[in-house]
Short mmCIF file of C-alpha atoms in Angstrom, two decimals:
data_model
loop_
_atom_site.label_atom_id
_atom_site.label_comp_id
_atom_site.label_asym_id
_atom_site.label_seq_id
_atom_site.Cartn_x
_atom_site.Cartn_y
_atom_site.Cartn_z
CA THR L 1 38.34 127.01 -93.71
CA SER L 2 39.54 129.73 -96.08
CA LEU L 3 43.02 130.99 -96.95
CA SER L 4 43.97 134.04 -99.02
CA LEU L 5 47.57 134.95 -99.89
CA SER L 6 48.29 137.89 -102.19
CA ARG L 7 51.25 140.00 -103.31
CA LEU L 8 53.66 137.12 -102.76
CA ASP L 9 57.01 138.01 -104.38
CA SER L 10 60.32 136.14 -104.10
CA GLU L 11 62.36 139.33 -104.47
CA PRO L 12 64.16 140.16 -101.16
CA VAL L 13 63.17 143.86 -101.45
CA ALA L 14 59.52 143.20 -102.32
CA LYS L 15 56.65 144.34 -100.11
CA PRO L 16 55.33 141.79 -97.59
CA ALA L 17 52.61 139.43 -98.75
CA VAL L 18 49.07 139.84 -97.41
CA ILE L 19 47.66 136.79 -95.64
CA SER L 20 44.10 136.18 -94.46
CA ALA L 21 42.96 132.88 -93.01
CA ASN L 22 40.04 131.71 -90.91
CA GLY L 23 38.54 128.39 -90.00
CA ALA L 24 38.80 125.87 -87.19
CA ILE L 25 41.34 123.44 -85.75
CA ASP L 26 39.61 120.57 -83.97
CA ASN L 27 36.48 122.75 -83.66
CA ALA L 28 38.53 125.65 -82.21
CA PRO L 29 37.96 128.78 -84.38
CA PHE L 30 41.04 130.66 -85.60
CA LEU L 31 41.70 133.87 -87.52
CA ILE L 32 44.89 135.30 -89.04
CA ASN L 33 45.00 138.70 -90.77
CA GLY L 34 48.25 140.48 -91.55
CA ASN L 35 51.38 140.93 -93.61
CA MET L 36 54.04 138.26 -93.99
CA ALA L 37 57.59 138.66 -95.32
CA VAL L 38 58.82 135.27 -96.50
CA PHE L 39 61.73 135.85 -98.86
CA SER L 40 62.93 139.13 -97.35
CA GLU L 41 66.33 139.54 -95.70
CA LYS L 42 64.25 140.29 -92.60
CA PRO L 43 61.45 137.70 -92.62
CA GLY L 44 58.54 138.20 -90.26
CA PHE L 45 54.84 138.66 -89.64
CA SER L 46 52.69 141.60 -88.53
CA GLY L 47 48.97 141.28 -87.87
CA LYS L 48 46.21 139.84 -85.72
CA VAL L 49 46.03 136.25 -84.48
CA VAL L 50 42.93 134.77 -82.83
CA LEU L 51 42.54 131.21 -81.53
CA GLU L 52 39.60 130.20 -79.34
CA LYS L 53 39.92 127.34 -76.84
CA LEU L 54 42.10 124.83 -78.67
CA ASP L 55 42.65 121.59 -76.75
CA VAL L 56 46.41 121.20 -77.11
CA SER L 57 46.56 117.86 -75.26
CA PRO L 58 46.55 115.57 -78.35
CA TYR L 59 49.46 117.49 -79.88
CA LEU L 60 51.72 117.27 -76.81
CA VAL L 61 52.36 113.57 -77.49
CA LEU L 62 53.96 114.58 -80.79
CA VAL L 63 56.48 116.68 -78.85
CA SER L 64 57.25 113.90 -76.35
CA PRO L 65 55.52 110.62 -75.41
CA ASP L 66 56.09 111.57 -71.74
CA MET L 67 53.53 114.39 -72.16
CA LYS L 68 50.54 112.13 -72.84
CA GLN L 69 49.11 112.83 -69.36
CA ASN L 70 49.36 116.61 -69.72
CA GLN L 71 46.32 118.70 -70.58
CA LEU L 72 45.65 122.34 -71.42
CA VAL L 73 43.32 124.47 -73.55
CA ALA L 74 44.91 127.50 -75.26
CA SER L 75 43.43 130.78 -76.49
CA ILE L 76 45.02 133.81 -78.20
CA ASN L 77 43.61 137.19 -79.22
CA SER L 78 46.50 139.51 -79.96
CA GLN L 79 48.23 141.87 -82.35
CA ILE L 80 51.64 140.33 -83.05
CA GLN L 81 54.74 141.57 -84.84
CA LEU L 82 57.58 139.10 -85.35
CA ASP L 83 60.87 139.88 -87.12
CA LEU L 84 63.92 137.71 -87.70
CA GLY L 85 66.85 139.94 -88.65
CA LYS L 86 70.45 139.38 -89.59
CA GLU L 87 72.58 137.17 -87.36
CA GLN L 88 69.40 135.49 -86.03
CA VAL L 89 68.18 138.57 -84.16
CA LEU L 90 64.61 137.81 -83.04
CA THR L 91 62.15 140.58 -82.12
CA VAL L 92 58.61 139.87 -80.93
CA GLU L 93 56.02 142.50 -79.98
CA SER L 94 52.50 141.59 -78.91
CA ASP L 95 49.51 143.37 -77.40
CA GLY L 96 46.48 141.34 -76.43
CA GLN L 97 45.45 138.30 -74.44
CA PHE L 98 46.89 134.79 -74.00
CA SER L 99 45.23 132.21 -71.78
CA LEU L 100 45.57 128.57 -70.75
CA GLU L 101 42.60 126.78 -69.20
CA LYS L 102 42.06 123.37 -67.58
CA VAL L 103 45.82 123.06 -67.05
CA SER L 104 47.17 119.74 -65.75
CA TRP L 105 50.94 119.37 -66.16
CA LEU L 106 52.95 116.45 -64.83
CA ASP L 107 56.60 115.48 -65.07
CA SER L 108 59.05 113.52 -62.93
CA ASP L 109 59.21 116.12 -60.15
CA LEU L 110 56.46 118.67 -60.77
CA ALA L 111 52.67 118.49 -60.74
CA LEU L 112 50.83 121.69 -61.68
CA LYS L 113 47.10 122.28 -62.02
CA ALA L 114 45.23 125.50 -62.70
CA GLY L 115 41.73 126.50 -63.65
CA GLN L 116 43.18 129.33 -65.71
CA LEU L 117 46.48 131.09 -66.43
CA SER L 118 46.05 134.30 -68.40
CA TRP L 119 48.00 137.33 -69.60
CA ARG L 120 46.44 140.56 -70.90
CA GLY L 121 48.64 143.42 -72.08
CA ALA L 122 51.84 144.17 -73.96
CA LEU L 123 54.84 141.83 -74.20
CA ASP L 124 58.06 142.60 -76.10
CA LEU L 125 61.00 140.23 -76.58
CA PHE L 126 64.43 140.79 -78.13
CA LYS L 127 66.97 137.98 -78.57
CA SER L 128 70.16 137.56 -80.53
CA SER L 129 72.67 134.75 -80.51
CA ALA L 130 75.43 137.02 -79.15
CA SER L 131 73.61 139.33 -76.71
CA ALA L 132 71.23 139.12 -73.80
CA MET L 133 67.55 138.22 -74.07
CA LYS L 134 65.36 141.17 -73.05
CA ILE L 135 61.68 140.88 -72.15
CA ARG L 136 59.38 143.79 -71.29
CA THR L 137 55.78 143.49 -70.14
CA ASP L 138 53.02 145.92 -69.20
CA GLY L 139 49.73 144.31 -68.22
CA LYS L 140 47.97 141.80 -65.98
CA LEU L 141 48.94 138.21 -65.15
CA GLN L 142 46.33 136.08 -63.38
CA ALA L 143 46.25 132.50 -62.10
CA ASP L 144 43.04 130.94 -60.73
CA ASP L 145 42.76 127.73 -58.67
CA LEU L 146 46.49 127.09 -58.84
CA ALA L 147 47.99 123.96 -57.23
CA VAL L 148 51.68 122.97 -57.33
CA GLU L 149 53.50 119.94 -55.92
CA MET L 150 57.26 119.39 -56.07
CA GLN L 151 58.40 115.98 -54.85
CA ALA L 152 62.11 116.71 -54.42
CA ALA L 153 61.41 119.79 -52.30
CA THR L 154 58.39 118.11 -50.61
CA LEU L 155 56.49 121.30 -51.39
CA ALA L 156 52.73 121.55 -51.82
CA MET L 157 50.91 124.79 -52.62
CA ALA L 158 47.28 125.65 -53.28
CA ASN L 159 46.13 129.14 -54.18
CA ASP L 160 42.69 130.53 -55.06
CA GLN L 161 43.93 133.52 -57.04
CA PHE L 162 47.23 135.18 -57.93
CA LEU L 163 47.13 138.55 -59.70
CA TRP L 164 50.01 140.74 -60.87
CA GLN L 165 49.37 144.08 -62.57
CA GLY L 166 52.16 146.40 -63.66
CA LYS L 167 55.41 146.59 -65.61
CA THR L 168 58.38 144.24 -65.70
CA GLU L 169 61.77 144.23 -67.42
CA THR L 170 63.83 141.05 -67.58
CA GLU L 171 67.30 140.56 -69.02
CA ILE L 172 69.09 137.21 -69.31
CA SER L 173 72.75 137.45 -70.29
CA PRO L 174 74.64 134.89 -72.41
CA ASP L 175 76.29 133.78 -69.13
CA SER L 176 72.79 133.09 -67.66
CA ASP L 177 72.88 136.07 -65.26
CA ILE L 178 69.30 137.25 -64.65
CA ALA L 179 68.14 140.82 -63.91
CA ILE L 180 64.45 141.56 -63.21
CA ASN L 181 62.74 144.87 -62.42
CA LEU L 182 59.12 144.93 -61.19
CA ASN L 183 56.88 147.95 -60.70
CA GLY L 184 53.23 147.36 -59.87
CA GLN L 185 50.79 145.54 -57.59
CA LEU L 186 50.58 141.93 -56.44
CA LEU L 187 47.33 140.49 -55.02
CA ASN L 188 47.02 136.98 -53.63
CA SER L 189 44.11 135.23 -51.92
CA SER L 190 43.76 131.98 -49.94
CA LEU L 191 47.30 130.63 -50.02
CA ASP L 192 48.04 127.22 -48.49
CA LEU L 193 51.73 126.26 -48.53
CA GLU L 194 53.39 123.24 -46.91
CA LEU L 195 57.09 122.33 -46.74
CA GLU L 196 57.13 118.87 -45.20
CA LYS L 197 60.90 118.44 -44.78
CA GLN L 198 61.24 121.84 -43.12
CA ASP L 199 58.19 121.21 -40.88
CA PHE L 200 56.73 124.52 -41.98
CA ALA L 201 53.22 125.43 -43.15
CA VAL L 202 51.69 128.75 -44.19
CA LYS L 203 48.02 129.60 -44.50
CA ASN L 204 47.16 133.10 -45.65
CA GLY L 205 43.96 134.99 -46.42
CA ASN L 206 44.68 138.07 -48.55
CA LEU L 207 47.94 139.75 -49.54
CA ASN L 208 48.32 143.13 -51.24
CA TRP L 209 51.79 144.43 -52.16
CA GLN L 210 52.47 147.64 -54.11
CA GLY L 211 55.87 148.98 -55.05
CA ASN L 212 58.96 148.21 -57.07
CA ALA L 213 61.66 145.59 -56.82
CA ASP L 214 65.02 144.85 -58.47
CA LEU L 215 66.35 141.29 -58.52
CA ARG L 216 69.81 140.19 -59.68
CA LEU L 217 70.74 136.51 -59.83
CA LYS L 218 74.28 135.61 -60.89
CA ASN L 219 75.19 132.28 -62.44
CA ASN L 220 77.42 131.62 -59.40
CA GLY L 221 74.33 131.64 -57.16
CA GLN L 222 74.68 135.18 -55.75
CA LEU L 223 71.28 136.82 -55.23
CA LYS L 224 70.60 140.53 -54.70
CA VAL L 225 67.12 141.97 -54.08
CA ILE L 226 66.19 145.63 -53.52
CA SER L 227 62.55 146.51 -52.86
CA ASP L 228 60.60 149.63 -51.88
CA GLY L 229 56.87 149.49 -51.24
CA LYS L 230 54.04 148.65 -48.87
CA LEU L 231 52.41 145.39 -47.84
CA GLN L 232 48.97 144.72 -46.36
CA ASN L 233 48.25 141.15 -45.29
CA GLU L 234 45.23 139.53 -43.61
CA ALA L 235 44.68 136.20 -41.81
CA LEU L 236 48.26 134.86 -41.67
CA ARG L 237 48.90 131.53 -39.92
CA LEU L 238 52.35 129.90 -39.58
CA GLU L 239 52.71 126.40 -38.14
CA ARG L 240 55.43 123.93 -37.18
CA SER L 241 53.49 120.77 -36.45
CA ARG L 242 56.29 118.65 -35.00
CA GLN L 243 57.02 121.41 -32.48
CA GLN L 244 53.28 122.03 -31.91
CA LEU L 245 53.89 125.75 -32.48
CA GLN L 246 51.51 128.17 -34.18
CA LEU L 247 51.67 131.90 -34.92
CA ILE L 248 48.59 133.85 -36.02
CA ALA L 249 48.42 137.46 -37.20
CA GLY L 250 45.10 139.06 -38.09
CA VAL L 251 46.58 142.00 -40.01
CA VAL L 252 50.19 142.74 -41.02
CA ALA L 253 50.97 146.21 -42.42
CA TRP L 254 54.54 147.00 -43.56
CA GLN L 255 55.96 149.96 -45.44
CA GLY L 256 59.56 150.72 -46.28
CA ASN L 257 62.55 149.41 -48.18
CA ILE L 258 64.68 146.32 -47.92
CA LYS L 259 67.95 145.13 -49.46
CA LEU L 260 69.05 141.49 -49.39
CA VAL L 261 72.34 140.06 -50.66
CA ASN L 262 72.93 136.33 -50.48
CA ASP L 263 75.89 134.37 -51.77
CA THR L 264 77.53 131.09 -50.88
CA GLU L 265 79.27 132.48 -47.79
CA MET L 266 76.99 135.13 -46.24
CA LEU L 267 73.53 136.67 -45.99
CA ASP L 268 73.34 140.45 -45.64
CA ILE L 269 70.06 142.32 -44.98
CA SER L 270 69.45 146.04 -44.57
CA SER L 271 66.10 147.81 -44.25
CA LEU L 272 64.29 150.94 -43.05
CA SER L 273 60.58 150.43 -42.43
CA ASP L 274 57.48 150.72 -40.23
CA LEU L 275 55.51 147.66 -39.10
CA LYS L 276 52.06 147.18 -37.55
CA LEU L 277 50.66 143.82 -36.38
CA SER L 278 47.08 143.33 -35.17
CA GLY L 279 45.67 140.25 -33.48
CA LEU L 280 49.03 138.54 -32.93
CA LYS L 281 48.93 135.21 -31.12
CA MET L 282 51.64 132.59 -30.55
CA GLN L 283 50.48 129.32 -29.01
CA ARG L 284 50.51 125.54 -29.14
CA ILE L 285 48.55 124.14 -32.08
CA ASP L 286 46.25 122.23 -29.71
CA GLY L 287 45.40 125.55 -27.99
CA GLN L 288 46.37 124.34 -24.49
CA GLU L 289 49.27 126.73 -23.98
CA ARG L 290 49.51 130.33 -25.03
CA LEU L 291 52.90 132.04 -25.29
CA VAL L 292 52.02 135.54 -26.49
CA LEU L 293 48.75 137.37 -27.15
CA THR L 294 48.48 141.05 -28.09
CA GLN L 295 45.87 143.24 -29.69
CA GLU L 296 48.39 145.37 -31.57
CA ILE L 297 52.13 145.89 -32.04
CA GLN L 298 53.61 148.97 -33.72
CA ALA L 299 57.27 149.39 -34.58
CA GLU L 300 58.37 152.74 -36.02
CA LYS L 301 61.58 153.31 -37.97
CA ILE L 302 63.01 149.80 -37.89
CA ASP L 303 66.56 150.44 -39.05
CA ILE L 304 68.41 147.24 -39.97
CA GLN L 305 72.01 147.96 -40.93
CA SER L 306 72.84 144.25 -40.92
CA LEU L 307 71.80 141.15 -39.01
CA ASP L 308 74.30 142.25 -36.34
CA GLU L 309 73.01 145.83 -35.99
CA ILE L 310 69.32 146.70 -35.58
CA ARG L 311 67.62 149.84 -34.19
CA ILE L 312 63.92 150.55 -33.51
CA ASN L 313 62.89 154.13 -32.72
CA ASP L 314 59.63 153.19 -30.97
CA LEU L 315 58.06 149.79 -30.13
CA SER L 316 54.58 149.75 -28.56
CA PHE L 317 52.23 146.95 -27.45
CA SER L 318 48.51 147.17 -26.75
CA GLU L 319 46.88 144.60 -24.41
CA LEU L 320 49.93 142.35 -24.21
CA SER L 321 49.56 139.03 -22.38
CA ILE L 322 52.46 136.58 -21.99
CA GLY L 323 52.11 132.95 -20.95
CA ARG L 324 49.32 130.66 -19.70
CA PRO L 325 49.49 127.14 -18.22
CA GLN L 326 48.61 124.12 -20.32
CA LYS L 327 46.15 122.43 -17.92
CA LEU L 328 43.02 123.96 -19.45
CA GLU L 329 41.12 121.97 -22.07
CA LYS L 330 40.42 125.12 -24.07
CA LEU L 331 42.18 128.43 -23.51
CA PRO L 332 39.80 131.45 -23.57
CA VAL L 333 41.15 134.29 -25.68
CA ASP L 334 40.49 136.90 -23.00
CA LEU L 335 42.14 134.94 -20.16
CA ALA L 336 45.01 136.95 -18.66
CA GLY L 337 48.55 135.62 -18.82
CA PHE L 338 51.33 135.49 -16.25
CA ILE L 339 52.56 138.92 -17.44
CA ASN L 340 50.06 141.52 -18.63
CA TYR L 341 50.26 145.09 -19.92
CA ASP L 342 47.40 147.31 -21.04
CA GLU L 343 49.97 149.49 -22.80
CA LEU L 344 53.72 148.99 -23.13
CA ASP L 345 56.00 151.43 -24.95
CA ILE L 346 59.75 150.97 -25.46
CA GLN L 347 61.83 153.65 -27.14
CA GLN L 348 65.27 153.75 -28.73
CA ILE L 349 65.92 150.00 -28.89
CA SER L 350 69.21 148.96 -30.38
CA TYR L 351 70.95 145.64 -30.87
CA SER L 352 74.46 144.86 -31.98
CA ALA L 353 76.42 141.64 -31.95
CA GLU L 354 79.14 143.42 -29.96
CA LYS L 355 77.02 145.17 -27.29
CA GLY L 356 73.80 143.13 -27.19
CA ILE L 357 70.43 144.83 -26.52
CA HIS L 358 70.29 148.42 -25.30
CA LEU L 359 67.10 150.34 -24.28
#
C-alpha cells in the first residue's frame, strides 16, 4: 500500500492538495488519484476512485449488530467530484460504474437477494439543509437474479433480469414531496410475482417499455402519474388460485398516453391509446373450463375520459370462442365454444355511468 499527499496547505485560499493512493483492503485492490481540499471554505475531492470486489459483510456489523447476516461485495470505478459548500450545501457528480454482487440483505420485514446490482453512467446530486434534494442520472441500471420477499405485504418476487437505460430527474422537497421524471427504456425478463393476501400471481416472459413518465407523490399520499410511450409484452399469465381463474396473453402491444391521479378519496384515470392482444385465453387453472379464447384482439383509439366515461373507435376480434363445458379431462385448444366468431368487429363503442353501453 502506498500513499502520496503533496501541496497540503492550511490556508483557506490555497490550491487543493494532490492525493495518490493505491493498495488493497482485505485483498480488494483500490486506487485513488485526485485533488483534495481539506482546509478550504469549500472542502471537497475531485478525481478517480477504483475499488475491486470488496467484501463489505464484515464491516456491516460495525454499523449495526442486526446486520451480521447481510452480505454484499462492492466495486467502484468512477470519476467523482464532491464539494461541501457554505450552509452545508452538498454537491456530488460522478461518471463511471458502481456494482454490488452476491447481495443478501435481511431485516425484520424485507429479504432481498441479487446476483448483481450495477449502475453505469452519470449521477449528479445536490442537497442543502434548506432546499430540495435533486438527483439526475443518465445511464444504465441493471439487476440480475433478483429476489424480494416482504412479510407484511405477503409479497414474493423473483426476476431474472431488470434493465433500465435512460435519463431520470428526481427532486425531494423538505416536506418529503417527491417528483420523478423518467425518459428511456425498461426491459424485464422472467418475472414471477405473488401476492398471497390478495390471491394474485403474475408470471411474465419479456417486457419492453419505451417512453417518458412523470410521477408526483405528495406527503399527504396523493399520487399523480403521467406517461407517454409504448409497451411490448410477451408470455403474460395472471392467476387467482382460490377462484381457480387464469388469464394468458401471448403478446400485449400498447401505445399511447395515460394519466392517473389517486388520493385518499378518489381514483381518476384518463388515457388515449391503441391496444393489441394476441393469444388471449381465460380459463380455469385446471384447464377443464374455458371462458374466452381468441387469436387476436385489436382496440383502436381507446379514449378514457374517466372511469365513468370510455369510448373505443374500433374493437375487432379474430377467431373468438366463448365458453366450453367442464366435463372434459383436458380441453383441446382448437375445440369450438358455445359462441364462435371467425371475425367480429364492433365500432363506436361508448360507456358512461349515466347511459351505460352504447354501440
